[in-house]
């Protein structure tokens, strides 16, 4: 065999080996090896995704820790004593009389993991929740499962943990005071938040029949801070304006867009004198009720046939927050405060009590500012000492200055 033949054989073997090795590399890069790599990556991703903090699922343990917390002795009735928070929260009388929650539906115990907050992975927020329309309220505790420590977060939790001490708090049962302070928040032009609320809903575009203003829900958050929610339905959908209120500083802050829009109404209100719908013959600042009627009105209101009508009207006039809120609404509708005074002198803007029977009087404010007579009305029940709105504007005004429930 000559040299040339040997070289050809060797070359053929080398080429064959190159083809075999190349084929193996192609298979390695495009076949089974690729599949193995993808499966490994997916498995690793799934493992990372499913990995959880071991504290995250311990909400039930946090709730149980709060429920077992001992309560300073509280007597319910003559003999019963609630020994734990869980037992106390099962008492309808305690919820009504001590927590001052009425109208809201009980939802029950809830736990929220606070592991991603500054507190750490062993912390939970535990609440016994009540649903007030579309807002959840109720006593709340901060729980550390690691140290087994339970701390009341809000005043309702303080009452449920130590009723006597909780009721001594200056933040206890302050819903009415919070609403009053908030609705009297002043904007640069003098209009208050109550007036801005009325104007917002009167000027709001897109409102449809069936939309309902539900009013204020107040929830103490912590320390000196309250959360305030003004609720309504819009296009059949529930919505609310959320505010934060500093009780000590009387500071108000809009939290969401709806609250900011209401605040903007007050901020953009043009400076003007507020009209007055208070009768000139009535002075609500007099301490003695009998002395509030002035001049001829005093002797007239002492007559038996006028006495109850005057009393019903006075019941409404003494609600200063409600009266001022209405005055700002009418200020926006009147040309000037002087023109409104002329309307009163001509008896086109006046109060009209009307007896409905059984101690109930319909108190109407009738006004004609643009050639069309309009009426705002309430029903005052002297026997039950109740005031109920008898129309859309009166209902809105009443709910703007009072908490729900």
GROMACS .gro file of C-alpha atoms in nm:
model
  405
    1UNK     CA    1   0.000   0.000   0.000
    2UNK     CA    2   0.152   0.326  -0.108
    3UNK     CA    3   0.175   0.643   0.092
    4UNK     CA    4  -0.106   0.815  -0.097
    5UNK     CA    5  -0.351   0.539  -0.017
    6UNK     CA    6  -0.257   0.544   0.352
    7UNK     CA    7  -0.312   0.921   0.368
    8UNK     CA    8  -0.652   0.888   0.203
    9UNK     CA    9  -0.758   0.625   0.461
   10UNK     CA   10  -0.638   0.841   0.750
   11UNK     CA   11  -0.816   1.143   0.605
   12UNK     CA   12  -1.136   0.945   0.569
   13UNK     CA   13  -1.118   0.829   0.930
   14UNK     CA   14  -1.059   1.186   1.049
   15UNK     CA   15  -1.356   1.315   0.848
   16UNK     CA   16  -1.575   1.036   0.986
   17UNK     CA   17  -1.468   1.120   1.340
   18UNK     CA   18  -1.543   1.490   1.281
   19UNK     CA   19  -1.891   1.405   1.155
   20UNK     CA   20  -1.959   1.180   1.456
   21UNK     CA   21  -1.836   1.438   1.707
   22UNK     CA   22  -2.028   1.714   1.530
   23UNK     CA   23  -2.344   1.509   1.539
   24UNK     CA   24  -2.302   1.443   1.909
   25UNK     CA   25  -2.253   1.815   1.975
   26UNK     CA   26  -2.569   1.902   1.783
   27UNK     CA   27  -2.765   1.647   1.980
   28UNK     CA   28  -2.616   1.775   2.303
   29UNK     CA   29  -2.704   2.136   2.224
   30UNK     CA   30  -3.047   2.085   2.070
   31UNK     CA   31  -3.181   1.770   2.222
   32UNK     CA   32  -3.213   1.619   2.564
   33UNK     CA   33  -2.959   1.843   2.736
   34UNK     CA   34  -3.165   2.158   2.663
   35UNK     CA   35  -3.476   1.998   2.805
   36UNK     CA   36  -3.296   1.908   3.126
   37UNK     CA   37  -3.174   2.268   3.174
   38UNK     CA   38  -3.525   2.416   3.126
   39UNK     CA   39  -3.680   2.169   3.369
   40UNK     CA   40  -3.420   2.253   3.628
   41UNK     CA   41  -3.481   2.629   3.590
   42UNK     CA   42  -3.859   2.590   3.617
   43UNK     CA   43  -3.822   2.374   3.925
   44UNK     CA   44  -3.594   2.631   4.089
   45UNK     CA   45  -3.838   2.917   4.006
   46UNK     CA   46  -4.129   2.720   4.147
   47UNK     CA   47  -3.937   2.652   4.464
   48UNK     CA   48  -3.857   3.022   4.510
   49UNK     CA   49  -4.217   3.120   4.437
   50UNK     CA   50  -4.364   2.877   4.687
   51UNK     CA   51  -4.117   2.961   4.961
   52UNK     CA   52  -4.306   3.146   5.243
   53UNK     CA   53  -4.217   3.308   5.568
   54UNK     CA   54  -4.321   3.059   5.838
   55UNK     CA   55  -4.495   3.340   6.034
   56UNK     CA   56  -4.722   3.443   5.746
   57UNK     CA   57  -4.983   3.170   5.804
   58UNK     CA   58  -5.011   3.222   6.181
   59UNK     CA   59  -5.307   3.461   6.171
   60UNK     CA   60  -5.525   3.212   6.357
   61UNK     CA   61  -5.270   3.193   6.637
   62UNK     CA   62  -5.261   3.574   6.660
   63UNK     CA   63  -5.640   3.588   6.686
   64UNK     CA   64  -5.642   3.316   6.953
   65UNK     CA   65  -5.382   3.509   7.154
   66UNK     CA   66  -5.605   3.818   7.157
   67UNK     CA   67  -5.916   3.615   7.242
   68UNK     CA   68  -5.739   3.455   7.540
   69UNK     CA   69  -5.613   3.788   7.674
   70UNK     CA   70  -5.743   3.852   8.024
   71UNK     CA   71  -5.970   4.149   8.083
   72UNK     CA   72  -5.972   4.361   8.394
   73UNK     CA   73  -6.291   4.257   8.575
   74UNK     CA   74  -6.604   4.391   8.409
   75UNK     CA   75  -6.953   4.321   8.536
   76UNK     CA   76  -7.228   4.256   8.283
   77UNK     CA   77  -7.562   4.275   8.456
   78UNK     CA   78  -7.563   4.165   8.818
   79UNK     CA   79  -7.353   3.849   8.821
   80UNK     CA   80  -7.175   3.784   8.491
   81UNK     CA   81  -6.807   3.866   8.462
   82UNK     CA   82  -6.619   3.845   8.131
   83UNK     CA   83  -6.272   3.703   8.191
   84UNK     CA   84  -6.125   3.722   7.838
   85UNK     CA   85  -6.140   3.955   7.542
   86UNK     CA   86  -6.303   3.681   7.337
   87UNK     CA   87  -6.583   3.641   7.592
   88UNK     CA   88  -6.633   4.015   7.617
   89UNK     CA   89  -6.657   4.061   7.240
   90UNK     CA   90  -6.938   3.803   7.233
   91UNK     CA   91  -7.156   4.035   7.443
   92UNK     CA   92  -7.407   4.238   7.242
   93UNK     CA   93  -7.467   4.463   7.544
   94UNK     CA   94  -7.096   4.544   7.575
   95UNK     CA   95  -7.066   4.624   7.205
   96UNK     CA   96  -7.371   4.851   7.220
   97UNK     CA   97  -7.317   5.020   7.556
   98UNK     CA   98  -6.939   5.032   7.591
   99UNK     CA   99  -6.796   5.022   7.238
  100UNK     CA  100  -7.085   5.247   7.127
  101UNK     CA  101  -7.124   5.054   6.801
  102UNK     CA  102  -7.479   5.041   6.668
  103UNK     CA  103  -7.606   4.985   6.318
  104UNK     CA  104  -7.284   4.823   6.195
  105UNK     CA  105  -7.300   4.450   6.126
  106UNK     CA  106  -7.051   4.223   6.308
  107UNK     CA  107  -6.811   4.045   6.071
  108UNK     CA  108  -6.589   3.872   6.324
  109UNK     CA  109  -6.219   3.823   6.390
  110UNK     CA  110  -5.964   3.915   6.122
  111UNK     CA  111  -5.584   3.902   6.116
  112UNK     CA  112  -5.345   4.085   5.883
  113UNK     CA  113  -4.979   3.984   5.867
  114UNK     CA  114  -4.750   4.279   5.928
  115UNK     CA  115  -4.433   4.090   5.840
  116UNK     CA  116  -4.340   4.329   5.560
  117UNK     CA  117  -4.362   4.635   5.785
  118UNK     CA  118  -4.096   4.779   6.012
  119UNK     CA  119  -4.230   4.572   6.301
  120UNK     CA  120  -4.104   4.238   6.172
  121UNK     CA  121  -4.227   3.895   6.054
  122UNK     CA  122  -4.385   3.787   6.383
  123UNK     CA  123  -4.630   4.080   6.400
  124UNK     CA  124  -5.001   4.078   6.314
  125UNK     CA  125  -5.282   4.332   6.321
  126UNK     CA  126  -5.586   4.164   6.473
  127UNK     CA  127  -5.930   4.325   6.452
  128UNK     CA  128  -6.281   4.232   6.560
  129UNK     CA  129  -6.452   4.384   6.258
  130UNK     CA  130  -6.789   4.550   6.211
  131UNK     CA  131  -6.914   4.654   5.867
  132UNK     CA  132  -7.060   5.005   5.857
  133UNK     CA  133  -7.198   5.029   5.503
  134UNK     CA  134  -6.876   4.981   5.303
  135UNK     CA  135  -6.620   5.054   5.576
  136UNK     CA  136  -6.477   4.808   5.827
  137UNK     CA  137  -6.434   4.941   6.183
  138UNK     CA  138  -6.378   4.794   6.528
  139UNK     CA  139  -6.122   4.730   6.803
  140UNK     CA  140  -5.771   4.647   6.678
  141UNK     CA  141  -5.468   4.500   6.850
  142UNK     CA  142  -5.101   4.470   6.752
  143UNK     CA  143  -4.978   4.115   6.824
  144UNK     CA  144  -4.621   3.984   6.842
  145UNK     CA  145  -4.635   3.604   6.829
  146UNK     CA  146  -4.264   3.576   6.905
  147UNK     CA  147  -4.297   3.743   7.244
  148UNK     CA  148  -4.669   3.655   7.286
  149UNK     CA  149  -4.742   4.023   7.347
  150UNK     CA  150  -5.078   4.188   7.272
  151UNK     CA  151  -5.108   4.569   7.262
  152UNK     CA  152  -5.433   4.764   7.195
  153UNK     CA  153  -5.389   4.976   6.881
  154UNK     CA  154  -5.702   5.193   6.906
  155UNK     CA  155  -5.932   5.317   7.179
  156UNK     CA  156  -6.196   5.049   7.115
  157UNK     CA  157  -5.934   4.781   7.180
  158UNK     CA  158  -5.837   4.964   7.499
  159UNK     CA  159  -6.200   4.950   7.613
  160UNK     CA  160  -6.220   4.579   7.529
  161UNK     CA  161  -5.894   4.507   7.714
  162UNK     CA  162  -5.939   4.736   8.013
  163UNK     CA  163  -6.292   4.888   8.005
  164UNK     CA  164  -6.248   5.138   8.287
  165UNK     CA  165  -5.918   5.274   8.159
  166UNK     CA  166  -6.037   5.273   7.798
  167UNK     CA  167  -6.347   5.475   7.877
  168UNK     CA  168  -6.132   5.733   8.055
  169UNK     CA  169  -5.941   5.802   7.733
  170UNK     CA  170  -5.999   6.145   7.581
  171UNK     CA  171  -6.048   5.970   7.246
  172UNK     CA  172  -6.334   5.747   7.367
  173UNK     CA  173  -6.680   5.792   7.209
  174UNK     CA  174  -6.579   6.103   7.016
  175UNK     CA  175  -6.744   6.039   6.677
  176UNK     CA  176  -6.983   6.336   6.708
  177UNK     CA  177  -6.705   6.569   6.825
  178UNK     CA  178  -6.477   6.457   6.540
  179UNK     CA  179  -6.746   6.519   6.278
  180UNK     CA  180  -6.830   6.860   6.429
  181UNK     CA  181  -6.465   6.966   6.436
  182UNK     CA  182  -6.408   6.843   6.081
  183UNK     CA  183  -6.717   7.002   5.928
  184UNK     CA  184  -6.619   7.332   6.091
  185UNK     CA  185  -6.275   7.325   5.928
  186UNK     CA  186  -6.235   7.668   5.766
  187UNK     CA  187  -6.108   7.745   5.419
  188UNK     CA  188  -5.956   8.083   5.324
  189UNK     CA  189  -6.291   8.226   5.203
  190UNK     CA  190  -6.459   8.138   5.534
  191UNK     CA  191  -6.669   7.847   5.409
  192UNK     CA  192  -6.645   7.534   5.622
  193UNK     CA  193  -6.612   7.169   5.520
  194UNK     CA  194  -6.983   7.110   5.583
  195UNK     CA  195  -7.071   7.378   5.331
  196UNK     CA  196  -6.813   7.244   5.084
  197UNK     CA  197  -6.973   6.898   5.113
  198UNK     CA  198  -7.316   7.033   5.026
  199UNK     CA  199  -7.182   7.232   4.732
  200UNK     CA  200  -6.982   6.933   4.606
  201UNK     CA  201  -7.290   6.713   4.585
  202UNK     CA  202  -7.511   6.989   4.450
  203UNK     CA  203  -7.263   7.072   4.175
  204UNK     CA  204  -7.151   6.717   4.101
  205UNK     CA  205  -7.204   6.609   3.744
  206UNK     CA  206  -7.308   6.259   3.647
  207UNK     CA  207  -7.521   6.187   3.953
  208UNK     CA  208  -7.809   5.955   3.872
  209UNK     CA  209  -8.136   5.867   4.037
  210UNK     CA  210  -8.076   5.615   4.312
  211UNK     CA  211  -7.742   5.763   4.422
  212UNK     CA  212  -7.748   5.789   4.799
  213UNK     CA  213  -7.541   5.986   5.049
  214UNK     CA  214  -7.471   5.758   5.347
  215UNK     CA  215  -7.274   5.996   5.568
  216UNK     CA  216  -6.979   5.985   5.807
  217UNK     CA  217  -6.815   5.672   5.950
  218UNK     CA  218  -6.555   5.750   6.218
  219UNK     CA  219  -6.286   5.503   6.327
  220UNK     CA  220  -6.016   5.580   6.583
  221UNK     CA  221  -5.685   5.470   6.431
  222UNK     CA  222  -5.416   5.523   6.695
  223UNK     CA  223  -5.304   5.779   6.951
  224UNK     CA  224  -5.450   6.118   6.846
  225UNK     CA  225  -5.543   6.013   6.490
  226UNK     CA  226  -5.889   5.929   6.358
  227UNK     CA  227  -5.993   5.799   6.016
  228UNK     CA  228  -6.309   5.960   5.880
  229UNK     CA  229  -6.499   5.827   5.579
  230UNK     CA  230  -6.781   6.015   5.408
  231UNK     CA  231  -6.969   5.746   5.216
  232UNK     CA  232  -7.208   5.758   4.922
  233UNK     CA  233  -7.307   5.559   4.614
  234UNK     CA  234  -7.218   5.688   4.269
  235UNK     CA  235  -7.375   5.525   3.964
  236UNK     CA  236  -7.485   5.246   4.194
  237UNK     CA  237  -7.125   5.182   4.307
  238UNK     CA  238  -7.012   5.245   4.666
  239UNK     CA  239  -6.746   5.510   4.716
  240UNK     CA  240  -6.614   5.732   4.994
  241UNK     CA  241  -6.394   6.029   5.074
  242UNK     CA  242  -6.129   5.939   5.330
  243UNK     CA  243  -5.981   6.194   5.569
  244UNK     CA  244  -5.724   6.176   5.848
  245UNK     CA  245  -5.803   6.394   6.149
  246UNK     CA  246  -5.561   6.490   6.426
  247UNK     CA  247  -5.786   6.528   6.729
  248UNK     CA  248  -5.533   6.723   6.937
  249UNK     CA  249  -5.420   6.966   6.666
  250UNK     CA  250  -5.761   6.982   6.495
  251UNK     CA  251  -5.570   6.917   6.171
  252UNK     CA  252  -5.748   6.773   5.867
  253UNK     CA  253  -5.586   6.593   5.574
  254UNK     CA  254  -5.741   6.446   5.259
  255UNK     CA  255  -5.628   6.086   5.205
  256UNK     CA  256  -5.786   5.987   4.873
  257UNK     CA  257  -5.891   6.158   4.550
  258UNK     CA  258  -6.256   6.201   4.651
  259UNK     CA  259  -6.155   6.380   4.972
  260UNK     CA  260  -5.918   6.605   4.778
  261UNK     CA  261  -6.197   6.699   4.536
  262UNK     CA  262  -6.426   6.801   4.823
  263UNK     CA  263  -6.147   7.005   4.982
  264UNK     CA  264  -6.089   7.177   4.648
  265UNK     CA  265  -6.449   7.305   4.649
  266UNK     CA  266  -6.376   7.486   4.975
  267UNK     CA  267  -6.035   7.611   4.864
  268UNK     CA  268  -6.171   7.756   4.538
  269UNK     CA  269  -6.479   7.918   4.695
  270UNK     CA  270  -6.485   8.292   4.625
  271UNK     CA  271  -6.471   8.514   4.935
  272UNK     CA  272  -6.816   8.649   5.020
  273UNK     CA  273  -7.038   8.722   5.318
  274UNK     CA  274  -7.242   8.426   5.438
  275UNK     CA  275  -7.619   8.468   5.428
  276UNK     CA  276  -7.820   8.415   5.747
  277UNK     CA  277  -8.135   8.203   5.771
  278UNK     CA  278  -8.165   8.260   6.145
  279UNK     CA  279  -8.488   8.447   6.229
  280UNK     CA  280  -8.423   8.793   6.366
  281UNK     CA  281  -8.655   8.710   6.655
  282UNK     CA  282  -8.441   8.416   6.775
  283UNK     CA  283  -8.106   8.420   6.955
  284UNK     CA  284  -7.958   8.069   6.994
  285UNK     CA  285  -7.676   8.206   7.212
  286UNK     CA  286  -7.909   8.269   7.505
  287UNK     CA  287  -7.847   8.000   7.768
  288UNK     CA  288  -8.210   7.983   7.884
  289UNK     CA  289  -8.429   7.837   7.610
  290UNK     CA  290  -8.729   8.047   7.710
  291UNK     CA  291  -8.527   8.364   7.655
  292UNK     CA  292  -8.415   8.278   7.301
  293UNK     CA  293  -8.731   8.414   7.142
  294UNK     CA  294  -8.712   8.794   7.129
  295UNK     CA  295  -8.964   9.075   7.118
  296UNK     CA  296  -9.325   8.991   7.021
  297UNK     CA  297  -9.219   8.636   6.927
  298UNK     CA  298  -9.151   8.556   7.293
  299UNK     CA  299  -9.507   8.627   7.407
  300UNK     CA  300  -9.649   8.459   7.097
  301UNK     CA  301  -9.448   8.141   7.157
  302UNK     CA  302  -9.579   8.124   7.513
  303UNK     CA  303  -9.933   8.087   7.388
  304UNK     CA  304 -10.056   7.723   7.397
  305UNK     CA  305 -10.150   7.714   7.028
  306UNK     CA  306  -9.802   7.832   6.921
  307UNK     CA  307  -9.587   7.680   7.195
  308UNK     CA  308  -9.513   7.340   7.033
  309UNK     CA  309  -9.453   7.490   6.689
  310UNK     CA  310  -9.201   7.733   6.834
  311UNK     CA  311  -9.036   7.452   7.028
  312UNK     CA  312  -9.003   7.239   6.714
  313UNK     CA  313  -8.853   7.529   6.519
  314UNK     CA  314  -8.614   7.607   6.804
  315UNK     CA  315  -8.504   7.241   6.810
  316UNK     CA  316  -8.383   7.281   6.453
  317UNK     CA  317  -8.238   7.632   6.493
  318UNK     CA  318  -8.026   7.513   6.785
  319UNK     CA  319  -7.838   7.275   6.553
  320UNK     CA  320  -7.578   7.535   6.463
  321UNK     CA  321  -7.363   7.310   6.241
  322UNK     CA  322  -7.664   7.214   6.032
  323UNK     CA  323  -7.783   7.575   6.001
  324UNK     CA  324  -7.443   7.706   5.891
  325UNK     CA  325  -7.403   7.427   5.634
  326UNK     CA  326  -7.734   7.531   5.477
  327UNK     CA  327  -7.636   7.897   5.487
  328UNK     CA  328  -7.326   7.827   5.277
  329UNK     CA  329  -7.537   7.642   5.022
  330UNK     CA  330  -7.775   7.937   4.994
  331UNK     CA  331  -7.482   8.181   4.988
  332UNK     CA  332  -7.363   8.011   4.669
  333UNK     CA  333  -7.712   8.045   4.519
  334UNK     CA  334  -7.785   8.403   4.623
  335UNK     CA  335  -7.648   8.708   4.441
  336UNK     CA  336  -7.532   8.877   4.761
  337UNK     CA  337  -7.595   8.859   5.133
  338UNK     CA  338  -7.778   9.194   5.105
  339UNK     CA  339  -8.007   9.055   4.834
  340UNK     CA  340  -8.083   8.761   5.060
  341UNK     CA  341  -8.177   8.997   5.343
  342UNK     CA  342  -8.420   9.166   5.105
  343UNK     CA  343  -8.564   8.824   5.026
  344UNK     CA  344  -8.624   8.773   5.399
  345UNK     CA  345  -8.784   9.116   5.442
  346UNK     CA  346  -9.022   9.043   5.156
  347UNK     CA  347  -9.113   8.711   5.316
  348UNK     CA  348  -8.984   8.519   5.017
  349UNK     CA  349  -8.721   8.353   5.238
  350UNK     CA  350  -8.878   8.232   5.564
  351UNK     CA  351  -8.935   7.951   5.812
  352UNK     CA  352  -9.274   7.777   5.819
  353UNK     CA  353  -9.371   7.530   6.097
  354UNK     CA  354  -9.661   7.298   6.012
  355UNK     CA  355  -9.833   7.062   6.256
  356UNK     CA  356  -9.860   6.702   6.131
  357UNK     CA  357 -10.020   6.562   6.446
  358UNK     CA  358  -9.910   6.341   6.737
  359UNK     CA  359  -9.633   6.580   6.839
  360UNK     CA  360  -9.473   6.593   6.492
  361UNK     CA  361  -9.406   6.921   6.313
  362UNK     CA  362  -9.277   6.973   5.964
  363UNK     CA  363  -9.032   7.261   5.971
  364UNK     CA  364  -8.982   7.410   5.625
  365UNK     CA  365  -8.745   7.674   5.499
  366UNK     CA  366  -8.901   7.829   5.189
  367UNK     CA  367  -8.688   8.048   4.961
  368UNK     CA  368  -8.727   8.212   4.622
  369UNK     CA  369  -8.401   8.347   4.481
  370UNK     CA  370  -8.454   8.313   4.107
  371UNK     CA  371  -8.831   8.321   4.056
  372UNK     CA  372  -8.879   7.959   4.160
  373UNK     CA  373  -8.992   7.874   4.511
  374UNK     CA  374  -8.796   7.594   4.675
  375UNK     CA  375  -8.833   7.419   5.010
  376UNK     CA  376  -8.600   7.244   5.253
  377UNK     CA  377  -8.788   7.046   5.518
  378UNK     CA  378  -8.747   6.837   5.834
  379UNK     CA  379  -8.988   6.650   6.058
  380UNK     CA  380  -8.939   6.723   6.428
  381UNK     CA  381  -9.091   6.474   6.671
  382UNK     CA  382  -9.124   6.650   7.005
  383UNK     CA  383  -9.225   6.336   7.192
  384UNK     CA  384  -8.925   6.133   7.077
  385UNK     CA  385  -8.697   6.437   7.051
  386UNK     CA  386  -8.596   6.331   6.699
  387UNK     CA  387  -8.525   6.532   6.385
  388UNK     CA  388  -8.564   6.357   6.049
  389UNK     CA  389  -8.489   6.498   5.705
  390UNK     CA  390  -8.793   6.529   5.478
  391UNK     CA  391  -8.616   6.588   5.147
  392UNK     CA  392  -8.294   6.537   4.951
  393UNK     CA  393  -8.117   6.860   5.052
  394UNK     CA  394  -8.218   6.835   5.418
  395UNK     CA  395  -8.099   6.474   5.426
  396UNK     CA  396  -7.767   6.567   5.269
  397UNK     CA  397  -7.720   6.854   5.515
  398UNK     CA  398  -7.806   6.635   5.811
  399UNK     CA  399  -7.568   6.359   5.706
  400UNK     CA  400  -7.293   6.610   5.636
  401UNK     CA  401  -7.278   6.719   6.002
  402UNK     CA  402  -7.361   6.397   6.194
  403UNK     CA  403  -7.195   6.055   6.220
  404UNK     CA  404  -7.382   5.746   6.105
  405UNK     CA  405  -7.559   5.539   6.368
   0.00000   0.00000   0.00000
